[in-house]
Amino acid sequence: MVLPAKDNWPMAGPTDDTHFGFETVPLRDKQGRVDDVFHSVARRYDLMNDLMSGGLHRAWKDALVTAVNPPKGDMPFASLDLAGGTGDVALRIVAAGGAGTAVTVCDINADMLAVGAERAIQRGVNDRVTFEQGNAEELHYPDRSFDCVTIAFGVRNVPRIDRALAEAFRVLKHGGRFLCLEFSSVDVPGLDMLYELYSFQVIPRIGEAVAGDREAYRYLVESIRKFPKPKAFAQMIEQAGFRRVSFTPMTGGVVALHSGWRL
Ligand SMILES: C[S@@+](CC[C@H](N)C(=O)[O-])C[C@H]1O[C@@H](n2cnc3c(N)ncnc32)[C@H](O)[C@@H]1O
């Protein structure tokens, strides 16, 4: 199924529900709740990523950047990082690419973007990384404007995932690649139990101690459990129009790198 043109998308009805972590909430309320989480943790977000993942998020993001494969020279290469937050992925892409590589970070949360914009200035790459506030469900970029669209640990926070995928498809050029890094499902016996314990017992406590917000990190853990299994998510990517859709589990299925092409 391909979504109808954006102007014909239905509004959320009063009875449409979704989940916010393990809670059932009206669809129209989810974005506000997600925004509160990231306003609260923005300043501590990058430190928390290192602490929670033991630094592993760096390796997962490096795998994403390797797949993006930005050209080394002057050749123009425009990449869009959706739900790009503090610019961690964007900064890695410009560091890997040549002078022609430019990344637009689009995120709904101004606090996350502000942290990213400061980082880009500190690293002297603010001419190649642009931070723009926007909703992944309704992008303000023209059709076929980007060579690559990435989204890392963002898609599960978006209330209407099918719309975000349709928008990613719309703004990609023909021959462009969509790459999505997201938490997945652990399928290694033994590791799954350890991961469960760590997620529900340890992460919210680190969240409380470091970011001063236990609930925000409880939401993040619960939202991982509610996210579709990798095969189901790959089907959603296909339904948005992408071809040669595939995914690669990493770290025993803790995360998966999903890929699709606009052909
Ligand atoms: C877990 S963070 C990921 C940040 C970054 N991609 C990273 O990997 O470090 C999720 C991000 O999704 C953003 N987000 C949530 N809903 C969004 C939406 N509808 N459109 C754009 N960004 C959204 C949040 O503001 C937050 O910055």
Short mmCIF file of C-alpha atoms and ligand atoms in Angstrom, two decimals:
data_model
loop_
_atom_site.label_atom_id
_atom_site.label_comp_id
_atom_site.label_asym_id
_atom_site.label_seq_id
_atom_site.Cartn_x
_atom_site.Cartn_y
_atom_site.Cartn_z
CA MET A 1 0.00 0.00 0.00
CA VAL A 2 1.32 3.46 -0.87
CA LEU A 3 -0.17 6.35 1.10
CA PRO A 4 -2.40 8.79 -0.82
CA ALA A 5 -1.00 12.26 -1.60
CA LYS A 6 -0.17 14.20 1.55
CA ASP A 7 -3.09 16.65 1.18
CA ASN A 8 -5.51 13.72 1.46
CA TRP A 9 -4.11 12.22 4.65
CA PRO A 10 -6.85 11.84 7.26
CA MET A 11 -6.63 13.85 10.48
CA ALA A 12 -6.32 11.80 13.69
CA GLY A 13 -9.88 11.05 14.80
CA PRO A 14 -10.97 11.39 18.42
CA THR A 15 -10.88 7.59 18.88
CA ASP A 16 -7.46 6.94 17.30
CA ASP A 17 -5.12 5.56 19.93
CA THR A 18 -1.45 4.67 19.92
CA HIS A 19 1.16 3.80 22.50
CA PHE A 20 3.50 5.99 24.47
CA GLY A 21 5.80 3.34 25.89
CA PHE A 22 3.44 0.79 27.48
CA GLU A 23 0.68 3.37 27.93
CA THR A 24 -2.19 3.70 25.45
CA VAL A 25 -2.67 7.37 24.56
CA PRO A 26 -4.73 9.28 21.98
CA LEU A 27 -2.71 9.53 18.76
CA ARG A 28 -2.90 13.33 18.85
CA ASP A 29 -1.24 13.38 22.33
CA LYS A 30 1.80 11.24 21.55
CA GLN A 31 3.97 13.89 19.88
CA GLY A 32 3.59 16.30 22.81
CA ARG A 33 4.58 13.56 25.27
CA VAL A 34 7.62 12.62 23.14
CA ASP A 35 8.62 16.30 22.90
CA ASP A 36 8.52 16.60 26.71
CA VAL A 37 10.92 13.65 27.00
CA PHE A 38 13.51 15.19 24.68
CA HIS A 39 13.17 18.72 26.09
CA SER A 40 13.96 17.21 29.47
CA VAL A 41 17.03 15.19 28.42
CA ALA A 42 18.52 17.34 25.59
CA ARG A 43 21.57 18.65 27.51
CA ARG A 44 22.47 15.19 28.84
CA TYR A 45 21.39 13.22 25.79
CA ASP A 46 24.82 12.45 24.30
CA LEU A 47 26.40 11.56 27.64
CA MET A 48 23.44 9.27 28.38
CA ASN A 49 23.89 7.48 25.05
CA ASP A 50 27.48 6.66 25.96
CA LEU A 51 26.58 5.52 29.46
CA MET A 52 23.54 3.44 28.49
CA SER A 53 25.14 1.68 25.54
CA GLY A 54 28.67 1.44 26.99
CA GLY A 55 29.80 3.43 23.93
CA LEU A 56 28.26 0.89 21.53
CA HIS A 57 26.03 3.52 19.91
CA ARG A 58 29.20 4.90 18.31
CA ALA A 59 29.89 1.59 16.52
CA TRP A 60 26.24 1.30 15.42
CA LYS A 61 26.31 4.84 14.03
CA ASP A 62 29.64 4.16 12.30
CA ALA A 63 28.00 1.18 10.55
CA LEU A 64 25.23 3.53 9.40
CA VAL A 65 27.77 6.06 8.07
CA THR A 66 29.67 3.30 6.25
CA ALA A 67 26.40 2.41 4.49
CA VAL A 68 25.75 6.08 3.65
CA ASN A 69 29.19 6.06 1.99
CA PRO A 70 29.48 9.81 1.32
CA PRO A 71 31.86 10.63 -1.57
CA LYS A 72 35.36 11.67 -0.50
CA GLY A 73 35.91 14.46 -3.01
CA ASP A 74 34.10 17.62 -4.08
CA MET A 75 31.14 15.79 -5.63
CA PRO A 76 27.92 17.28 -4.20
CA PHE A 77 26.15 14.89 -1.85
CA ALA A 78 23.08 16.07 0.08
CA SER A 79 21.98 13.95 3.01
CA LEU A 80 18.99 14.46 5.30
CA ASP A 81 19.15 13.18 8.87
CA LEU A 82 15.60 12.90 10.19
CA ALA A 83 14.97 13.11 13.94
CA GLY A 84 18.65 14.00 13.94
CA GLY A 85 18.59 15.50 17.44
CA THR A 86 21.99 16.70 18.58
CA GLY A 87 23.55 16.03 15.17
CA ASP A 88 25.60 12.98 16.15
CA VAL A 89 24.94 11.14 12.88
CA ALA A 90 25.25 14.28 10.74
CA LEU A 91 28.64 15.16 12.22
CA ARG A 92 29.88 11.64 11.51
CA ILE A 93 28.66 11.82 7.89
CA VAL A 94 30.43 15.12 7.17
CA ALA A 95 33.58 13.81 8.87
CA ALA A 96 33.51 10.74 6.58
CA GLY A 97 32.69 12.67 3.40
CA GLY A 98 34.56 15.19 1.28
CA ALA A 99 34.01 18.91 0.78
CA GLY A 100 30.86 18.28 -1.31
CA THR A 101 29.04 16.47 1.49
CA ALA A 102 26.36 18.51 3.28
CA VAL A 103 23.86 17.24 5.85
CA THR A 104 20.55 18.75 6.89
CA VAL A 105 19.47 17.75 10.39
CA CYS A 106 15.70 17.87 10.77
CA ASP A 107 14.19 17.40 14.22
CA ILE A 108 10.97 18.49 15.85
CA ASN A 109 12.70 19.51 19.09
CA ALA A 110 14.44 22.91 19.23
CA ASP A 111 16.38 22.00 22.41
CA MET A 112 18.01 18.95 20.78
CA LEU A 113 18.83 21.01 17.66
CA ALA A 114 20.39 23.80 19.76
CA VAL A 115 22.83 21.33 21.34
CA GLY A 116 23.71 20.04 17.86
CA ALA A 117 24.21 23.50 16.38
CA GLU A 118 26.70 24.32 19.18
CA ARG A 119 28.60 21.09 18.50
CA ALA A 120 28.80 21.85 14.76
CA ILE A 121 30.27 25.30 15.49
CA GLN A 122 32.79 23.82 17.94
CA ARG A 123 33.93 21.35 15.27
CA GLY A 124 34.10 24.01 12.57
CA VAL A 125 31.63 22.25 10.25
CA ASN A 126 28.62 24.55 10.65
CA ASP A 127 28.91 25.48 6.94
CA ARG A 128 28.20 21.83 6.02
CA VAL A 129 25.62 20.87 8.64
CA THR A 130 22.31 22.72 8.79
CA PHE A 131 19.89 22.33 11.71
CA GLU A 132 16.21 22.79 10.91
CA GLN A 133 13.13 22.27 13.02
CA GLY A 134 10.54 20.09 11.33
CA ASN A 135 8.20 17.15 11.70
CA ALA A 136 9.31 13.92 9.99
CA GLU A 137 5.63 13.28 9.17
CA GLU A 138 5.36 16.46 7.11
CA LEU A 139 8.64 17.59 5.63
CA HIS A 140 8.94 21.02 4.05
CA TYR A 141 11.55 19.89 1.48
CA PRO A 142 10.70 19.57 -2.21
CA ASP A 143 10.33 16.15 -3.86
CA ARG A 144 13.59 14.40 -4.76
CA SER A 145 15.94 16.81 -2.97
CA PHE A 146 18.33 14.41 -1.19
CA ASP A 147 20.82 11.72 -2.21
CA CYS A 148 20.38 9.92 1.09
CA VAL A 149 17.93 10.02 4.03
CA THR A 150 18.95 8.65 7.42
CA ILE A 151 17.11 8.27 10.72
CA ALA A 152 18.78 6.89 13.84
CA PHE A 153 16.82 5.88 16.94
CA GLY A 154 14.16 8.34 15.87
CA VAL A 155 11.46 6.52 13.96
CA ARG A 156 9.94 4.75 16.96
CA ASN A 157 9.22 8.15 18.52
CA VAL A 158 7.23 9.39 15.52
CA PRO A 159 3.47 8.87 16.04
CA ARG A 160 2.65 7.99 12.41
CA ILE A 161 5.61 5.96 11.18
CA ASP A 162 3.99 5.25 7.78
CA ARG A 163 3.85 9.00 7.08
CA ALA A 164 7.50 9.51 8.02
CA LEU A 165 8.49 6.67 5.67
CA ALA A 166 6.34 8.12 2.86
CA GLU A 167 7.97 11.52 3.37
CA ALA A 168 11.48 10.02 3.38
CA PHE A 169 10.62 8.37 0.06
CA ARG A 170 9.19 11.58 -1.41
CA VAL A 171 12.26 13.74 -0.66
CA LEU A 172 14.78 11.14 -1.89
CA LYS A 173 16.17 11.40 -5.41
CA HIS A 174 15.83 8.41 -7.73
CA GLY A 175 18.72 6.08 -6.93
CA GLY A 176 18.89 7.46 -3.38
CA ARG A 177 19.10 5.33 -0.26
CA PHE A 178 17.07 5.35 2.95
CA LEU A 179 18.87 4.06 6.04
CA CYS A 180 17.27 3.60 9.43
CA LEU A 181 19.08 2.56 12.57
CA GLU A 182 16.69 1.44 15.29
CA PHE A 183 16.52 -0.75 18.35
CA SER A 184 15.31 -4.20 17.38
CA SER A 185 14.61 -7.52 19.09
CA VAL A 186 17.30 -9.56 20.80
CA ASP A 187 17.14 -13.17 19.62
CA VAL A 188 20.14 -14.71 21.40
CA PRO A 189 19.08 -17.01 24.30
CA GLY A 190 20.53 -15.72 27.55
CA LEU A 191 21.34 -12.31 26.12
CA ASP A 192 17.60 -11.57 25.86
CA MET A 193 17.11 -12.02 29.63
CA LEU A 194 20.17 -9.96 30.49
CA TYR A 195 19.06 -7.24 28.08
CA GLU A 196 15.58 -7.20 29.63
CA LEU A 197 17.01 -6.83 33.14
CA TYR A 198 19.45 -4.14 32.08
CA SER A 199 16.79 -2.22 30.16
CA PHE A 200 14.13 -2.11 32.85
CA GLN A 201 16.24 -2.14 36.02
CA VAL A 202 19.40 -0.25 35.12
CA ILE A 203 18.65 2.27 32.36
CA PRO A 204 15.87 4.20 34.19
CA ARG A 205 18.18 4.44 37.23
CA ILE A 206 21.03 5.85 35.12
CA GLY A 207 18.46 8.24 33.61
CA GLU A 208 17.49 9.44 37.06
CA ALA A 209 21.08 9.82 38.28
CA VAL A 210 22.53 11.51 35.20
CA ALA A 211 19.69 13.23 33.36
CA GLY A 212 17.45 13.69 36.42
CA ASP A 213 14.55 12.00 34.62
CA ARG A 214 13.75 8.36 35.35
CA GLU A 215 10.42 8.47 33.51
CA ALA A 216 11.97 9.70 30.26
CA TYR A 217 14.27 6.69 30.18
CA ARG A 218 11.47 4.32 31.19
CA TYR A 219 9.58 5.60 28.12
CA LEU A 220 12.65 5.06 25.90
CA VAL A 221 12.98 1.45 27.05
CA GLU A 222 9.26 0.72 26.73
CA SER A 223 9.10 2.30 23.28
CA ILE A 224 11.79 -0.13 22.12
CA ARG A 225 9.58 -3.06 23.15
CA LYS A 226 6.57 -1.61 21.32
CA PHE A 227 8.48 -1.06 18.05
CA PRO A 228 7.62 -3.56 15.26
CA LYS A 229 9.86 -6.62 14.81
CA PRO A 230 12.49 -6.10 12.09
CA LYS A 231 10.66 -8.14 9.41
CA ALA A 232 7.43 -6.21 10.03
CA PHE A 233 9.30 -2.90 9.89
CA ALA A 234 11.01 -3.96 6.65
CA GLN A 235 7.52 -4.54 5.21
CA MET A 236 6.49 -1.03 6.23
CA ILE A 237 9.55 0.34 4.41
CA GLU A 238 8.54 -1.62 1.32
CA GLN A 239 4.97 -0.35 1.58
CA ALA A 240 6.30 3.21 1.47
CA GLY A 241 7.64 2.45 -2.02
CA PHE A 242 11.27 1.50 -1.31
CA ARG A 243 12.93 -1.35 -3.21
CA ARG A 244 15.76 -3.79 -2.38
CA VAL A 245 14.70 -3.51 1.25
CA SER A 246 16.95 -5.32 3.72
CA PHE A 247 18.07 -5.20 7.33
CA THR A 248 21.18 -6.19 9.23
CA PRO A 249 20.90 -7.08 12.93
CA MET A 250 23.81 -5.95 15.12
CA THR A 251 24.92 -6.89 18.65
CA GLY A 252 22.66 -9.95 18.83
CA GLY A 253 19.65 -8.01 17.54
CA VAL A 254 19.87 -5.13 20.04
CA VAL A 255 19.74 -2.84 17.00
CA ALA A 256 19.14 -3.32 13.28
CA LEU A 257 20.24 -1.26 10.30
CA HIS A 258 17.37 -1.09 7.79
CA SER A 259 17.95 -0.10 4.19
CA GLY A 260 15.78 0.67 1.16
CA TRP A 261 16.35 2.34 -2.20
CA ARG A 262 14.24 4.68 -4.26
CA LEU A 263 14.55 3.08 -7.68
C1 LIG B 1 16.41 9.05 20.52
S1 LIG B 1 16.56 10.64 19.75
C2 LIG B 1 17.66 10.29 18.41
C3 LIG B 1 18.56 11.45 18.08
C4 LIG B 1 19.66 11.16 17.07
N1 LIG B 1 19.12 10.66 15.83
C5 LIG B 1 20.68 10.19 17.61
O1 LIG B 1 20.74 9.07 17.12
O2 LIG B 1 21.43 10.56 18.50
C6 LIG B 1 15.00 10.80 18.96
C7 LIG B 1 14.78 12.14 18.30
O3 LIG B 1 13.57 12.06 17.55
C8 LIG B 1 13.02 13.37 17.53
N2 LIG B 1 11.62 13.31 17.08
C9 LIG B 1 10.56 12.75 17.71
N3 LIG B 1 9.45 12.89 16.97
C10 LIG B 1 9.80 13.54 15.82
C11 LIG B 1 9.09 13.94 14.66
N4 LIG B 1 7.80 13.71 14.52
N5 LIG B 1 9.79 14.57 13.68
C12 LIG B 1 11.11 14.81 13.81
N6 LIG B 1 11.83 14.45 14.89
C13 LIG B 1 11.20 13.81 15.89
C14 LIG B 1 13.19 13.81 18.98
O4 LIG B 1 13.02 15.20 19.14
C15 LIG B 1 14.61 13.31 19.27
O5 LIG B 1 15.57 14.29 18.99
#
